[in-house]
PDB file of C-alpha atoms and ligand atoms in Angstrom:
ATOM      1  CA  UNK A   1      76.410 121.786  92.011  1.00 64.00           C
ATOM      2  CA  UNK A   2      72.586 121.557  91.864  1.00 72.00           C
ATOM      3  CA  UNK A   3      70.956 117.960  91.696  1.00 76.00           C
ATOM      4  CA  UNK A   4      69.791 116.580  88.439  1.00 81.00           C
ATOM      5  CA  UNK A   5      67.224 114.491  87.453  1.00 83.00           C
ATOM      6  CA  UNK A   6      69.250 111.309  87.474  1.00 85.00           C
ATOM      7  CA  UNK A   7      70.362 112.014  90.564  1.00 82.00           C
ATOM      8  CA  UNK A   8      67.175 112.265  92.527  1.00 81.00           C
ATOM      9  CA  UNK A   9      65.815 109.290  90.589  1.00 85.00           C
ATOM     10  CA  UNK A  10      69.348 106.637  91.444  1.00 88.00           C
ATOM     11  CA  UNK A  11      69.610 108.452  94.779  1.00 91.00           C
ATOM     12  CA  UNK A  12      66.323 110.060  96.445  1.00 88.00           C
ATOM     13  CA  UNK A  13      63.663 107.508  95.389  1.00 89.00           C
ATOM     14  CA  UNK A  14      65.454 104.411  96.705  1.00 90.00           C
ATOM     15  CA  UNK A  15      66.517 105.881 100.012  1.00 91.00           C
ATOM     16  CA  UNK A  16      62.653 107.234 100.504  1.00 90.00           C
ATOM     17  CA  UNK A  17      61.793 103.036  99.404  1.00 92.00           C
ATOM     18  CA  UNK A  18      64.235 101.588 101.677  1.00 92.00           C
ATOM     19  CA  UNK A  19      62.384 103.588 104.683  1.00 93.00           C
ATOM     20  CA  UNK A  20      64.796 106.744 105.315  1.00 95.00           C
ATOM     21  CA  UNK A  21      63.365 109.698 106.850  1.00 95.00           C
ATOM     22  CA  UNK A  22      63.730 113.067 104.763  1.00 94.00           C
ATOM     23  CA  UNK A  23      64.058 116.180 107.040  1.00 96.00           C
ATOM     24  CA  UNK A  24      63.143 119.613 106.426  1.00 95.00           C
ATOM     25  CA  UNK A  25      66.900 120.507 106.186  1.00 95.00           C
ATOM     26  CA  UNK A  26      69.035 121.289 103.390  1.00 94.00           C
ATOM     27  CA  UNK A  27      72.805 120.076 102.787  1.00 93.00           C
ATOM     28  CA  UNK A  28      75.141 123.305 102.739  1.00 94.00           C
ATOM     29  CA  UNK A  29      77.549 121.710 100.109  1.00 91.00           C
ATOM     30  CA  UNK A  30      74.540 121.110  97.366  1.00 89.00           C
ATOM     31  CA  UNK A  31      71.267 122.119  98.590  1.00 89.00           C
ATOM     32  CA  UNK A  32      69.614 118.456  98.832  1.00 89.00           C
ATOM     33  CA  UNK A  33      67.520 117.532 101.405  1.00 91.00           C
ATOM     34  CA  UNK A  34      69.222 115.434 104.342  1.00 95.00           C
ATOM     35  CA  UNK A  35      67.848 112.279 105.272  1.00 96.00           C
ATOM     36  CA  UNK A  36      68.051 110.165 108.339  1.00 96.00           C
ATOM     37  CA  UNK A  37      68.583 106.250 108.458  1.00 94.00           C
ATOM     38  CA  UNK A  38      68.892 104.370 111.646  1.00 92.00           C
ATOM     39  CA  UNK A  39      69.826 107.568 113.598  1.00 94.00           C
ATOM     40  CA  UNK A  40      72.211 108.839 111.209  1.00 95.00           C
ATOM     41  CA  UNK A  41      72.235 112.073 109.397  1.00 96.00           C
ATOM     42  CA  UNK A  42      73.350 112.399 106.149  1.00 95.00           C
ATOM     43  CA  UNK A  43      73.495 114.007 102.563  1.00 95.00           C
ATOM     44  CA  UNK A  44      72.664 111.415 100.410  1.00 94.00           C
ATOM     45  CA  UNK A  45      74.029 112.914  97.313  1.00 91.00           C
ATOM     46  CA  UNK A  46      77.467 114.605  98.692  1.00 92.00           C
ATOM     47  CA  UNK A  47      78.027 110.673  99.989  1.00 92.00           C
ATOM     48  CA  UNK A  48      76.883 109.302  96.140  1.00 89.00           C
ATOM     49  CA  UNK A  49      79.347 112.105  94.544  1.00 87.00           C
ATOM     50  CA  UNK A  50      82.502 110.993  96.979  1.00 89.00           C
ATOM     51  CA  UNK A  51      81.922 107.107  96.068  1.00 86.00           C
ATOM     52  CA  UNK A  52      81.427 108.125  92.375  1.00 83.00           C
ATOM     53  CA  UNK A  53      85.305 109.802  92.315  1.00 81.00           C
ATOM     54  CA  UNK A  54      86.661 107.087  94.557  1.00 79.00           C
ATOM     55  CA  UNK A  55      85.715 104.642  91.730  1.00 77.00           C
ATOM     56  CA  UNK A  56      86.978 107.044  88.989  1.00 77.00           C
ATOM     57  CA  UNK A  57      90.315 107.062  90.726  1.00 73.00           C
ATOM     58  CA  UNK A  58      90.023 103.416  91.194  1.00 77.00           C
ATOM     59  CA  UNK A  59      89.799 103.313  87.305  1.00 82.00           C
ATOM     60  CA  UNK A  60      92.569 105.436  86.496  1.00 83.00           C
ATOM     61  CA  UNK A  61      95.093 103.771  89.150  1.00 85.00           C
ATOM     62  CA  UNK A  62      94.228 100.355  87.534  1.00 87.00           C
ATOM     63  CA  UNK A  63      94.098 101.480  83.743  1.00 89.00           C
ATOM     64  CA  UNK A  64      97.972 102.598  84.832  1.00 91.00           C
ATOM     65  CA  UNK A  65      99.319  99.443  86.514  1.00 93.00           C
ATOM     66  CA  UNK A  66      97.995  97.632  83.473  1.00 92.00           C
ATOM     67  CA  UNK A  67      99.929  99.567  81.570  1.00 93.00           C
ATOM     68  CA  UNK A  68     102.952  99.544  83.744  1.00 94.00           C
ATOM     69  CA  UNK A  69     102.804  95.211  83.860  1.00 94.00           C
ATOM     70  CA  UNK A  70     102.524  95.535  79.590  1.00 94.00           C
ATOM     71  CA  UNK A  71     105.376  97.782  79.209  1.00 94.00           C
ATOM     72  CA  UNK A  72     107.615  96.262  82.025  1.00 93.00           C
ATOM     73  CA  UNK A  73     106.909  92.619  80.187  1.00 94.00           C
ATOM     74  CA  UNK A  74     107.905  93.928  76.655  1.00 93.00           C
ATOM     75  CA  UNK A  75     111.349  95.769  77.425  1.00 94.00           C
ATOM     76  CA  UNK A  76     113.114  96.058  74.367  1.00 94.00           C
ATOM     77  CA  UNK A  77     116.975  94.795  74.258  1.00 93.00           C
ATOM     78  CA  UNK A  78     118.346  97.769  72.356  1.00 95.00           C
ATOM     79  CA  UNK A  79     119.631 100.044  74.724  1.00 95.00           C
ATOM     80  CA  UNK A  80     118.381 103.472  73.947  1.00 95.00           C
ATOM     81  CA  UNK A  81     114.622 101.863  73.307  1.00 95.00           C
ATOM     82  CA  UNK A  82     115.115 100.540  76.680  1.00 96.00           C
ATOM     83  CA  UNK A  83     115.788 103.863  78.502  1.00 96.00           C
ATOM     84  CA  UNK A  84     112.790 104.840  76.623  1.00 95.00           C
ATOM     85  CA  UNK A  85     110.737 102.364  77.945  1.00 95.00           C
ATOM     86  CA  UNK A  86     112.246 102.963  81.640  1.00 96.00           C
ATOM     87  CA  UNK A  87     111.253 106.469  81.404  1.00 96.00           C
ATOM     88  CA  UNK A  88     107.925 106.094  80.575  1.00 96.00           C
ATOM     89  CA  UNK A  89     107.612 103.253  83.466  1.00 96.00           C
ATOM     90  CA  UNK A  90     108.709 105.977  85.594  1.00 97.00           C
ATOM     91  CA  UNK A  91     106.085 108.721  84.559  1.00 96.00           C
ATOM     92  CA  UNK A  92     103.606 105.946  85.527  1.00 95.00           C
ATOM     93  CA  UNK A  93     105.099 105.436  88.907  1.00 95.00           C
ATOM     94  CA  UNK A  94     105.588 108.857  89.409  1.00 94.00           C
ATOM     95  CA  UNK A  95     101.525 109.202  88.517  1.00 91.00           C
ATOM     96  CA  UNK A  96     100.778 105.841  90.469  1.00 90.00           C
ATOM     97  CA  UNK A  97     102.609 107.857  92.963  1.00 91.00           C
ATOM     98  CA  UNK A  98     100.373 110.830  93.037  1.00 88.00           C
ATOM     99  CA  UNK A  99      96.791 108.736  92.602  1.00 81.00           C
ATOM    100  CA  UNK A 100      97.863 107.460  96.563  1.00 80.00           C
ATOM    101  CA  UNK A 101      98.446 110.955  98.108  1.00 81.00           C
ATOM    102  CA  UNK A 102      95.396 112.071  96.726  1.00 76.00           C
ATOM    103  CA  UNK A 103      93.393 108.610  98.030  1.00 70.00           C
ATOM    104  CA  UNK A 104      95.131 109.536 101.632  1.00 66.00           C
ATOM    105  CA  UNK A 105      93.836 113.671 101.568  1.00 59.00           C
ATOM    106  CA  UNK A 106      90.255 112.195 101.309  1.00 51.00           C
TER     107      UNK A 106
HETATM  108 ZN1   ZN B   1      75.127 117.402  99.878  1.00 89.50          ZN
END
């Protein structure tokens, strides 16, 4: 994915102001140019994009364990409601479940 404007304006322009060095090579994954900071070498954007999902993820996990804490303080006492409510509980754990394998592949 080419960089867009926003992009080089949040990520470019305060690296080159906080005294990073850009070299004259490109980033395989999405053709920025790589910069240097205190002898490290990196794409500044690829390393922007991965924090940007992490906190999407983030979002999603907690949006679900909100949910989880509403439903499992509001169980109904009629039975068949109840199994109702258990099974969607368990969709969210199941989910919950799946957010944490893909946190551990990254
Ligand atoms: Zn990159």
């Amino acid at each position: 994915m080419a960089l867009t404007q926003e992009e080089i304006r949040k990520i470019i322009t305060p690296l080159l102001l906080s005294g990073a060095k850009m070299l004259d090579r490109h980033c395989p994954r999405c053709g920025s140019p790589m910069f240097e900071l205190n002898g490290r070498v990196f794409c500044p954007v690829c390393e922007y994009r991965e924090k940007q999902k992490k906190t999407e993820t983030g979002d999603v996990e907690k949006i679900l364990k909100e949910k989880l804490n509403e439903l499992a303080s509001s169980l109904p006492e009629e039975i068949d409601e109840l199994e109702k409510h258990l099974r969607v509980m368990e969709k969210i754990i199941e989910l919950l479940e799946r957010y944490k394998k893909l946190e551990g592949v990254k």
